[in-house]
């Protein structure tokens, strides 16, 4: 599974403060810790408290790039913040994210092409979050059609069904899982799928267990990647074992250690 580390997000107190005081070491340590734990890429989000996200995102990207060349996922709902981050990224970037709104697709798909970036498409629109899998599929198909029309490679497109907390949207969980399977058959080659995993357990008392169970079930429905906490070792062991079951790496008794040394 493609693991995107979620911990460089201004919503966390230590990161929010480090962005404010421009404390590089906190950010760089959080980057290195996540990579050591197995992250393939790092999500970078200034958080809701940033007063100057256009500059803060560049500071974050530059700070992280001093210690790693892993891909960075620029996480913002604002096009100007995404473009600002892309301007200073040296390696392959991920745009997180575009919504199923034509005016946003018309800006962000060309931007992804210009910067040779991968793109996460959220199945949400100005009309709100879909309430069932048919509405999700309709928005997903619109995003894929727009990518194909503009010559963006669908293999570089990740579709995200938007995971809701299980304690507020329990009746939606099955539809969210089934959406993952439906997204994979929209086109050939198929789009990739991704979720923001920690959303599922927000406000619950069993965060680790709920995250891990949902992730492993989602892998069975065709999940390719997740934005998650790579420092949760039990969760990472589950992700590695899921790949093993799907025959993505060869079994040996020490497969967990072997994977971590890759
Ligand atoms: N899809 C995509 N991108 C995303 C999300 C998504 N980016 C943001 C988010 N969702 C994924 N990242 C997080 C990061 C942290 C948490 C949830 C998702 C989280 N934080 C603690 C909480 O809210 O309880 C904060 C704890 C603290 O403040 O210390 O759960 O869905 N494409």
mmCIF file of C-alpha atoms and ligand atoms in Angstrom:
data_model
loop_
_atom_site.group_PDB
_atom_site.id
_atom_site.type_symbol
_atom_site.label_atom_id
_atom_site.label_comp_id
_atom_site.label_asym_id
_atom_site.label_seq_id
_atom_site.Cartn_x
_atom_site.Cartn_y
_atom_site.Cartn_z
ATOM 1 C CA UNK A 1 0.000 0.000 0.000
ATOM 2 C CA UNK A 2 1.090 3.537 -0.722
ATOM 3 C CA UNK A 3 1.505 5.176 2.692
ATOM 4 C CA UNK A 4 1.183 8.959 3.023
ATOM 5 C CA UNK A 5 2.205 10.119 6.516
ATOM 6 C CA UNK A 6 -0.407 12.477 8.018
ATOM 7 C CA UNK A 7 1.524 13.998 10.920
ATOM 8 C CA UNK A 8 2.794 17.257 9.358
ATOM 9 C CA UNK A 9 -0.503 19.027 9.798
ATOM 10 C CA UNK A 10 -0.998 22.358 11.577
ATOM 11 C CA UNK A 11 -4.065 20.860 13.288
ATOM 12 C CA UNK A 12 -1.607 19.134 15.655
ATOM 13 C CA UNK A 13 -0.560 21.521 18.439
ATOM 14 C CA UNK A 14 3.215 20.871 18.159
ATOM 15 C CA UNK A 15 3.202 21.315 14.375
ATOM 16 C CA UNK A 16 0.949 24.403 14.477
ATOM 17 C CA UNK A 17 3.335 25.998 16.972
ATOM 18 C CA UNK A 18 6.430 25.006 14.965
ATOM 19 C CA UNK A 19 4.922 26.671 11.869
ATOM 20 C CA UNK A 20 4.253 29.844 13.867
ATOM 21 C CA UNK A 21 7.730 30.029 15.399
ATOM 22 C CA UNK A 22 9.481 28.642 12.250
ATOM 23 C CA UNK A 23 11.077 25.836 14.277
ATOM 24 C CA UNK A 24 12.622 23.647 11.585
ATOM 25 C CA UNK A 25 13.795 20.793 13.811
ATOM 26 C CA UNK A 26 10.270 19.821 14.973
ATOM 27 C CA UNK A 27 9.119 19.539 11.341
ATOM 28 C CA UNK A 28 12.255 17.745 10.144
ATOM 29 C CA UNK A 29 12.121 15.221 12.991
ATOM 30 C CA UNK A 30 8.446 14.506 12.229
ATOM 31 C CA UNK A 31 9.355 13.964 8.565
ATOM 32 C CA UNK A 32 12.225 11.585 9.333
ATOM 33 C CA UNK A 33 10.270 9.650 11.984
ATOM 34 C CA UNK A 34 7.434 8.972 9.532
ATOM 35 C CA UNK A 35 9.807 7.881 6.760
ATOM 36 C CA UNK A 36 11.696 5.577 9.120
ATOM 37 C CA UNK A 37 8.352 3.995 10.047
ATOM 38 C CA UNK A 38 7.610 3.252 6.374
ATOM 39 C CA UNK A 39 5.918 6.326 4.862
ATOM 40 C CA UNK A 40 6.268 6.511 1.053
ATOM 41 C CA UNK A 41 5.180 10.153 0.963
ATOM 42 C CA UNK A 42 4.342 12.923 3.433
ATOM 43 C CA UNK A 43 1.148 14.971 3.595
ATOM 44 C CA UNK A 44 1.860 18.657 4.269
ATOM 45 C CA UNK A 45 -0.967 20.803 5.646
ATOM 46 C CA UNK A 46 -0.572 24.253 7.267
ATOM 47 C CA UNK A 47 -3.697 23.703 9.341
ATOM 48 C CA UNK A 48 -6.679 25.954 9.960
ATOM 49 C CA UNK A 49 -4.766 28.353 12.245
ATOM 50 C CA UNK A 50 -2.168 29.472 9.684
ATOM 51 C CA UNK A 51 -2.545 33.191 8.962
ATOM 52 C CA UNK A 52 -0.287 33.085 5.904
ATOM 53 C CA UNK A 53 -0.691 29.653 4.282
ATOM 54 C CA UNK A 54 0.801 30.767 0.942
ATOM 55 C CA UNK A 55 4.161 31.423 2.622
ATOM 56 C CA UNK A 56 3.817 28.797 5.363
ATOM 57 C CA UNK A 57 3.404 25.987 2.811
ATOM 58 C CA UNK A 58 6.625 27.047 1.059
ATOM 59 C CA UNK A 59 8.471 27.164 4.382
ATOM 60 C CA UNK A 60 7.182 23.671 5.243
ATOM 61 C CA UNK A 61 8.133 22.206 1.832
ATOM 62 C CA UNK A 62 11.608 23.782 1.898
ATOM 63 C CA UNK A 63 12.168 22.671 5.495
ATOM 64 C CA UNK A 64 11.186 19.062 4.761
ATOM 65 C CA UNK A 65 13.205 18.957 1.539
ATOM 66 C CA UNK A 66 16.364 19.756 3.501
ATOM 67 C CA UNK A 67 16.164 16.270 5.050
ATOM 68 C CA UNK A 68 14.339 14.035 2.529
ATOM 69 C CA UNK A 69 13.499 13.707 -1.150
ATOM 70 C CA UNK A 70 10.311 11.636 -0.588
ATOM 71 C CA UNK A 71 7.228 12.860 -2.497
ATOM 72 C CA UNK A 72 5.180 15.515 -0.685
ATOM 73 C CA UNK A 73 1.397 15.782 -0.775
ATOM 74 C CA UNK A 74 0.286 19.416 -0.684
ATOM 75 C CA UNK A 75 -2.906 19.357 1.382
ATOM 76 C CA UNK A 76 -5.062 22.444 0.978
ATOM 77 C CA UNK A 77 -8.530 23.333 -0.260
ATOM 78 C CA UNK A 78 -7.126 26.582 -1.718
ATOM 79 C CA UNK A 79 -5.732 26.543 -5.257
ATOM 80 C CA UNK A 80 -3.286 29.395 -4.532
ATOM 81 C CA UNK A 81 -1.786 27.511 -1.572
ATOM 82 C CA UNK A 82 -1.350 24.366 -3.699
ATOM 83 C CA UNK A 83 0.335 26.309 -6.502
ATOM 84 C CA UNK A 84 2.585 28.062 -4.011
ATOM 85 C CA UNK A 85 3.745 24.684 -2.634
ATOM 86 C CA UNK A 86 4.240 23.211 -6.120
ATOM 87 C CA UNK A 87 6.524 26.112 -7.067
ATOM 88 C CA UNK A 88 9.155 25.016 -4.542
ATOM 89 C CA UNK A 89 8.782 21.216 -4.695
ATOM 90 C CA UNK A 90 11.823 19.539 -6.228
ATOM 91 C CA UNK A 91 10.521 15.979 -6.581
ATOM 92 C CA UNK A 92 7.261 14.452 -7.767
ATOM 93 C CA UNK A 93 4.392 16.080 -5.890
ATOM 94 C CA UNK A 94 0.860 15.006 -5.023
ATOM 95 C CA UNK A 95 -1.901 17.604 -5.177
ATOM 96 C CA UNK A 96 -4.287 17.029 -2.263
ATOM 97 C CA UNK A 97 -6.854 17.763 -3.505
ATOM 98 C CA UNK A 98 -9.362 18.661 -6.211
ATOM 99 C CA UNK A 99 -13.146 18.409 -5.784
ATOM 100 C CA UNK A 100 -15.726 17.389 -8.383
ATOM 101 C CA UNK A 101 -16.412 20.997 -9.334
ATOM 102 C CA UNK A 102 -15.711 21.907 -12.969
ATOM 103 C CA UNK A 103 -14.047 25.241 -12.182
ATOM 104 C CA UNK A 104 -11.617 23.529 -9.780
ATOM 105 C CA UNK A 105 -10.869 20.670 -12.214
ATOM 106 C CA UNK A 106 -10.191 23.282 -14.912
ATOM 107 C CA UNK A 107 -7.481 24.859 -12.739
ATOM 108 C CA UNK A 108 -5.960 21.912 -10.873
ATOM 109 C CA UNK A 109 -5.686 19.302 -13.653
ATOM 110 C CA UNK A 110 -3.618 21.646 -15.865
ATOM 111 C CA UNK A 111 -1.543 22.519 -12.787
ATOM 112 C CA UNK A 112 -0.908 18.792 -12.126
ATOM 113 C CA UNK A 113 0.137 18.375 -15.777
ATOM 114 C CA UNK A 114 2.428 21.425 -15.617
ATOM 115 C CA UNK A 115 4.216 20.169 -12.486
ATOM 116 C CA UNK A 116 4.053 16.454 -13.416
ATOM 117 C CA UNK A 117 2.207 15.867 -10.126
ATOM 118 C CA UNK A 118 -0.164 13.137 -9.049
ATOM 119 C CA UNK A 119 -3.641 14.312 -8.085
ATOM 120 C CA UNK A 120 -6.160 13.301 -5.405
ATOM 121 C CA UNK A 121 -9.790 13.793 -6.461
ATOM 122 C CA UNK A 122 -12.363 14.006 -3.675
ATOM 123 C CA UNK A 123 -15.869 12.807 -4.436
ATOM 124 C CA UNK A 124 -17.414 15.904 -2.968
ATOM 125 C CA UNK A 125 -18.780 18.991 -4.685
ATOM 126 C CA UNK A 126 -20.208 22.388 -3.863
ATOM 127 C CA UNK A 127 -23.492 20.539 -3.285
ATOM 128 C CA UNK A 128 -21.879 18.794 -0.285
ATOM 129 C CA UNK A 129 -20.785 15.308 0.712
ATOM 130 C CA UNK A 130 -22.593 12.523 -1.152
ATOM 131 C CA UNK A 131 -25.061 10.528 0.891
ATOM 132 C CA UNK A 132 -24.772 7.236 -1.003
ATOM 133 C CA UNK A 133 -22.511 5.271 -3.339
ATOM 134 C CA UNK A 134 -24.372 6.241 -6.529
ATOM 135 C CA UNK A 135 -23.714 9.938 -5.863
ATOM 136 C CA UNK A 136 -20.049 9.128 -5.102
ATOM 137 C CA UNK A 137 -19.698 7.171 -8.342
ATOM 138 C CA UNK A 138 -21.237 10.007 -10.352
ATOM 139 C CA UNK A 139 -18.720 12.509 -8.951
ATOM 140 C CA UNK A 140 -15.839 10.036 -9.396
ATOM 141 C CA UNK A 141 -16.808 9.495 -13.051
ATOM 142 C CA UNK A 142 -16.908 13.260 -13.583
ATOM 143 C CA UNK A 143 -13.365 13.615 -12.212
ATOM 144 C CA UNK A 144 -12.061 10.728 -14.358
ATOM 145 C CA UNK A 145 -13.768 12.096 -17.492
ATOM 146 C CA UNK A 146 -12.246 15.502 -16.871
ATOM 147 C CA UNK A 147 -8.767 13.978 -16.433
ATOM 148 C CA UNK A 148 -9.106 11.958 -19.667
ATOM 149 C CA UNK A 149 -10.363 14.997 -21.580
ATOM 150 C CA UNK A 150 -7.350 17.044 -20.499
ATOM 151 C CA UNK A 151 -4.808 14.273 -21.152
ATOM 152 C CA UNK A 152 -3.989 13.611 -17.483
ATOM 153 C CA UNK A 153 -2.911 9.963 -16.911
ATOM 154 C CA UNK A 154 -5.595 8.165 -14.889
ATOM 155 C CA UNK A 155 -2.887 6.005 -13.221
ATOM 156 C CA UNK A 156 -1.687 9.240 -11.541
ATOM 157 C CA UNK A 157 -5.183 10.047 -10.276
ATOM 158 C CA UNK A 158 -6.208 8.936 -6.779
ATOM 159 C CA UNK A 159 -9.945 8.930 -6.017
ATOM 160 C CA UNK A 160 -10.977 9.517 -2.394
ATOM 161 C CA UNK A 161 -14.562 8.594 -1.337
ATOM 162 C CA UNK A 162 -14.181 10.810 1.789
ATOM 163 C CA UNK A 163 -14.223 8.744 4.927
ATOM 164 C CA UNK A 164 -16.605 9.941 7.618
ATOM 165 C CA UNK A 165 -16.295 9.243 11.349
ATOM 166 C CA UNK A 166 -18.048 5.958 12.152
ATOM 167 C CA UNK A 167 -19.714 7.530 15.201
ATOM 168 C CA UNK A 168 -21.587 10.076 13.063
ATOM 169 C CA UNK A 169 -22.072 8.179 9.781
ATOM 170 C CA UNK A 170 -22.209 4.504 10.688
ATOM 171 C CA UNK A 171 -24.821 3.731 8.024
ATOM 172 C CA UNK A 172 -22.485 5.177 5.330
ATOM 173 C CA UNK A 173 -19.487 2.911 6.013
ATOM 174 C CA UNK A 174 -20.554 0.058 3.748
ATOM 175 C CA UNK A 175 -21.277 2.448 0.884
ATOM 176 C CA UNK A 176 -17.852 4.077 1.337
ATOM 177 C CA UNK A 177 -16.186 0.659 1.106
ATOM 178 C CA UNK A 178 -18.240 -0.367 -1.931
ATOM 179 C CA UNK A 179 -17.380 2.944 -3.616
ATOM 180 C CA UNK A 180 -13.714 1.942 -3.553
ATOM 181 C CA UNK A 181 -14.527 -1.163 -5.613
ATOM 182 C CA UNK A 182 -16.736 0.813 -8.029
ATOM 183 C CA UNK A 183 -14.034 3.496 -8.559
ATOM 184 C CA UNK A 184 -11.606 0.826 -9.788
ATOM 185 C CA UNK A 185 -13.878 -0.108 -12.693
ATOM 186 C CA UNK A 186 -14.618 3.400 -13.992
ATOM 187 C CA UNK A 187 -11.789 3.239 -16.523
ATOM 188 C CA UNK A 188 -9.035 1.026 -17.896
ATOM 189 C CA UNK A 189 -6.353 1.673 -16.779
ATOM 190 C CA UNK A 190 -8.052 2.088 -13.416
ATOM 191 C CA UNK A 191 -7.681 5.131 -11.197
ATOM 192 C CA UNK A 192 -5.921 4.649 -7.869
ATOM 193 C CA UNK A 193 -7.876 4.894 -4.603
ATOM 194 C CA UNK A 194 -6.906 6.615 -1.350
ATOM 195 C CA UNK A 195 -8.541 7.533 1.963
ATOM 196 C CA UNK A 196 -7.806 9.823 4.893
ATOM 197 C CA UNK A 197 -7.892 6.905 7.320
ATOM 198 C CA UNK A 198 -7.920 8.692 10.700
ATOM 199 C CA UNK A 199 -11.197 10.416 9.797
ATOM 200 C CA UNK A 200 -12.992 7.111 10.485
ATOM 201 C CA UNK A 201 -12.131 7.071 14.189
ATOM 202 C CA UNK A 202 -12.412 10.765 15.054
ATOM 203 C CA UNK A 203 -14.245 11.215 18.331
ATOM 204 C CA UNK A 204 -14.215 7.497 19.180
ATOM 205 C CA UNK A 205 -12.532 5.739 22.133
ATOM 206 C CA UNK A 206 -10.941 2.931 20.076
ATOM 207 C CA UNK A 207 -9.046 4.936 17.476
ATOM 208 C CA UNK A 208 -6.277 2.449 16.703
ATOM 209 C CA UNK A 209 -8.562 -0.551 16.466
ATOM 210 C CA UNK A 210 -11.129 1.250 14.286
ATOM 211 C CA UNK A 211 -8.435 2.657 11.967
ATOM 212 C CA UNK A 212 -6.811 -0.741 11.520
ATOM 213 C CA UNK A 213 -10.041 -2.678 10.993
ATOM 214 C CA UNK A 214 -11.362 -0.167 8.454
ATOM 215 C CA UNK A 215 -8.044 -0.100 6.591
ATOM 216 C CA UNK A 216 -7.805 -3.869 6.273
ATOM 217 C CA UNK A 217 -11.424 -4.109 5.101
ATOM 218 C CA UNK A 218 -10.821 -1.273 2.620
ATOM 219 C CA UNK A 219 -7.778 -3.070 1.185
ATOM 220 C CA UNK A 220 -10.144 -5.943 0.376
ATOM 221 C CA UNK A 221 -12.314 -3.516 -1.583
ATOM 222 C CA UNK A 222 -9.386 -2.170 -3.632
ATOM 223 C CA UNK A 223 -7.731 0.528 -1.519
ATOM 224 C CA UNK A 224 -4.309 1.444 -2.983
ATOM 225 C CA UNK A 225 -3.132 4.120 -0.569
ATOM 226 C CA UNK A 226 -3.902 5.843 2.719
ATOM 227 C CA UNK A 227 -3.092 9.044 4.534
ATOM 228 C CA UNK A 228 -2.428 7.665 8.007
ATOM 229 C CA UNK A 229 -0.243 7.754 11.119
ATOM 230 C CA UNK A 230 2.792 5.626 10.198
ATOM 231 C CA UNK A 231 4.017 5.765 13.820
ATOM 232 C CA UNK A 232 1.149 3.410 14.739
ATOM 233 C CA UNK A 233 3.200 0.209 14.393
ATOM 234 C CA UNK A 234 0.244 -2.125 14.724
ATOM 235 C CA UNK A 235 -1.480 -0.279 11.867
ATOM 236 C CA UNK A 236 1.640 -0.417 9.688
ATOM 237 C CA UNK A 237 2.000 -4.154 10.416
ATOM 238 C CA UNK A 238 -1.590 -4.541 9.189
ATOM 239 C CA UNK A 239 -0.820 -2.591 6.002
ATOM 240 C CA UNK A 240 2.295 -4.679 5.290
ATOM 241 C CA UNK A 241 0.411 -7.914 5.972
ATOM 242 C CA UNK A 242 -2.450 -6.824 3.688
ATOM 243 C CA UNK A 243 0.077 -6.422 0.856
ATOM 244 C CA UNK A 244 1.434 -9.867 1.671
ATOM 245 C CA UNK A 245 -2.020 -11.443 1.434
ATOM 246 C CA UNK A 246 -2.555 -9.705 -1.918
ATOM 247 C CA UNK A 247 0.739 -11.265 -3.139
ATOM 248 C CA UNK A 248 2.530 -7.921 -3.474
ATOM 249 C CA UNK A 249 5.639 -9.304 -1.756
ATOM 250 C CA UNK A 250 6.964 -12.785 -1.160
ATOM 251 C CA UNK A 251 6.285 -14.545 2.144
ATOM 252 C CA UNK A 252 9.091 -15.376 4.544
ATOM 253 C CA UNK A 253 8.798 -15.806 8.343
ATOM 254 C CA UNK A 254 10.486 -12.446 8.872
ATOM 255 C CA UNK A 255 8.414 -10.602 6.239
ATOM 256 C CA UNK A 256 7.674 -7.635 8.554
ATOM 257 C CA UNK A 257 11.379 -6.953 9.147
ATOM 258 C CA UNK A 258 12.204 -7.690 5.517
ATOM 259 C CA UNK A 259 9.611 -5.150 4.328
ATOM 260 C CA UNK A 260 10.903 -2.479 6.710
ATOM 261 C CA UNK A 261 14.450 -2.927 5.371
ATOM 262 C CA UNK A 262 13.353 -2.481 1.751
HETATM 263 N N1 LIG B 1 -8.677 12.907 2.394
HETATM 264 C C1 LIG B 1 -7.642 13.585 1.853
HETATM 265 N N2 LIG B 1 -6.829 14.372 2.575
HETATM 266 C C2 LIG B 1 -7.060 14.539 3.893
HETATM 267 C C3 LIG B 1 -8.121 13.852 4.513
HETATM 268 C C4 LIG B 1 -8.964 13.030 3.725
HETATM 269 N N3 LIG B 1 -6.260 15.350 4.629
HETATM 270 C C5 LIG B 1 -6.576 15.664 5.987
HETATM 271 C C6 LIG B 1 -7.236 14.486 6.674
HETATM 272 N N4 LIG B 1 -8.316 13.991 5.876
HETATM 273 C C7 LIG B 1 -6.211 13.378 6.889
HETATM 274 N N5 LIG B 1 -5.321 13.726 7.947
HETATM 275 C C8 LIG B 1 -5.716 13.632 9.265
HETATM 276 C C9 LIG B 1 -4.845 14.073 10.230
HETATM 277 C C10 LIG B 1 -5.212 13.977 11.574
HETATM 278 C C11 LIG B 1 -6.440 13.463 11.928
HETATM 279 C C12 LIG B 1 -7.305 13.012 10.967
HETATM 280 C C13 LIG B 1 -6.937 13.077 9.631
HETATM 281 C C14 LIG B 1 -6.874 13.398 13.351
HETATM 282 N N6 LIG B 1 -6.402 14.309 14.202
HETATM 283 C C15 LIG B 1 -6.684 14.384 15.589
HETATM 284 C C16 LIG B 1 -8.203 14.500 15.832
HETATM 285 O O1 LIG B 1 -8.861 15.259 15.102
HETATM 286 O O2 LIG B 1 -8.700 13.878 16.748
HETATM 287 C C17 LIG B 1 -6.031 15.634 16.124
HETATM 288 C C18 LIG B 1 -5.300 15.361 17.360
HETATM 289 C C19 LIG B 1 -4.578 16.577 17.858
HETATM 290 O O3 LIG B 1 -5.078 17.701 17.656
HETATM 291 O O4 LIG B 1 -3.527 16.406 18.457
HETATM 292 O O5 LIG B 1 -7.653 12.560 13.725
HETATM 293 O O6 LIG B 1 -9.931 12.398 4.191
HETATM 294 N N7 LIG B 1 -7.414 13.419 0.532
#
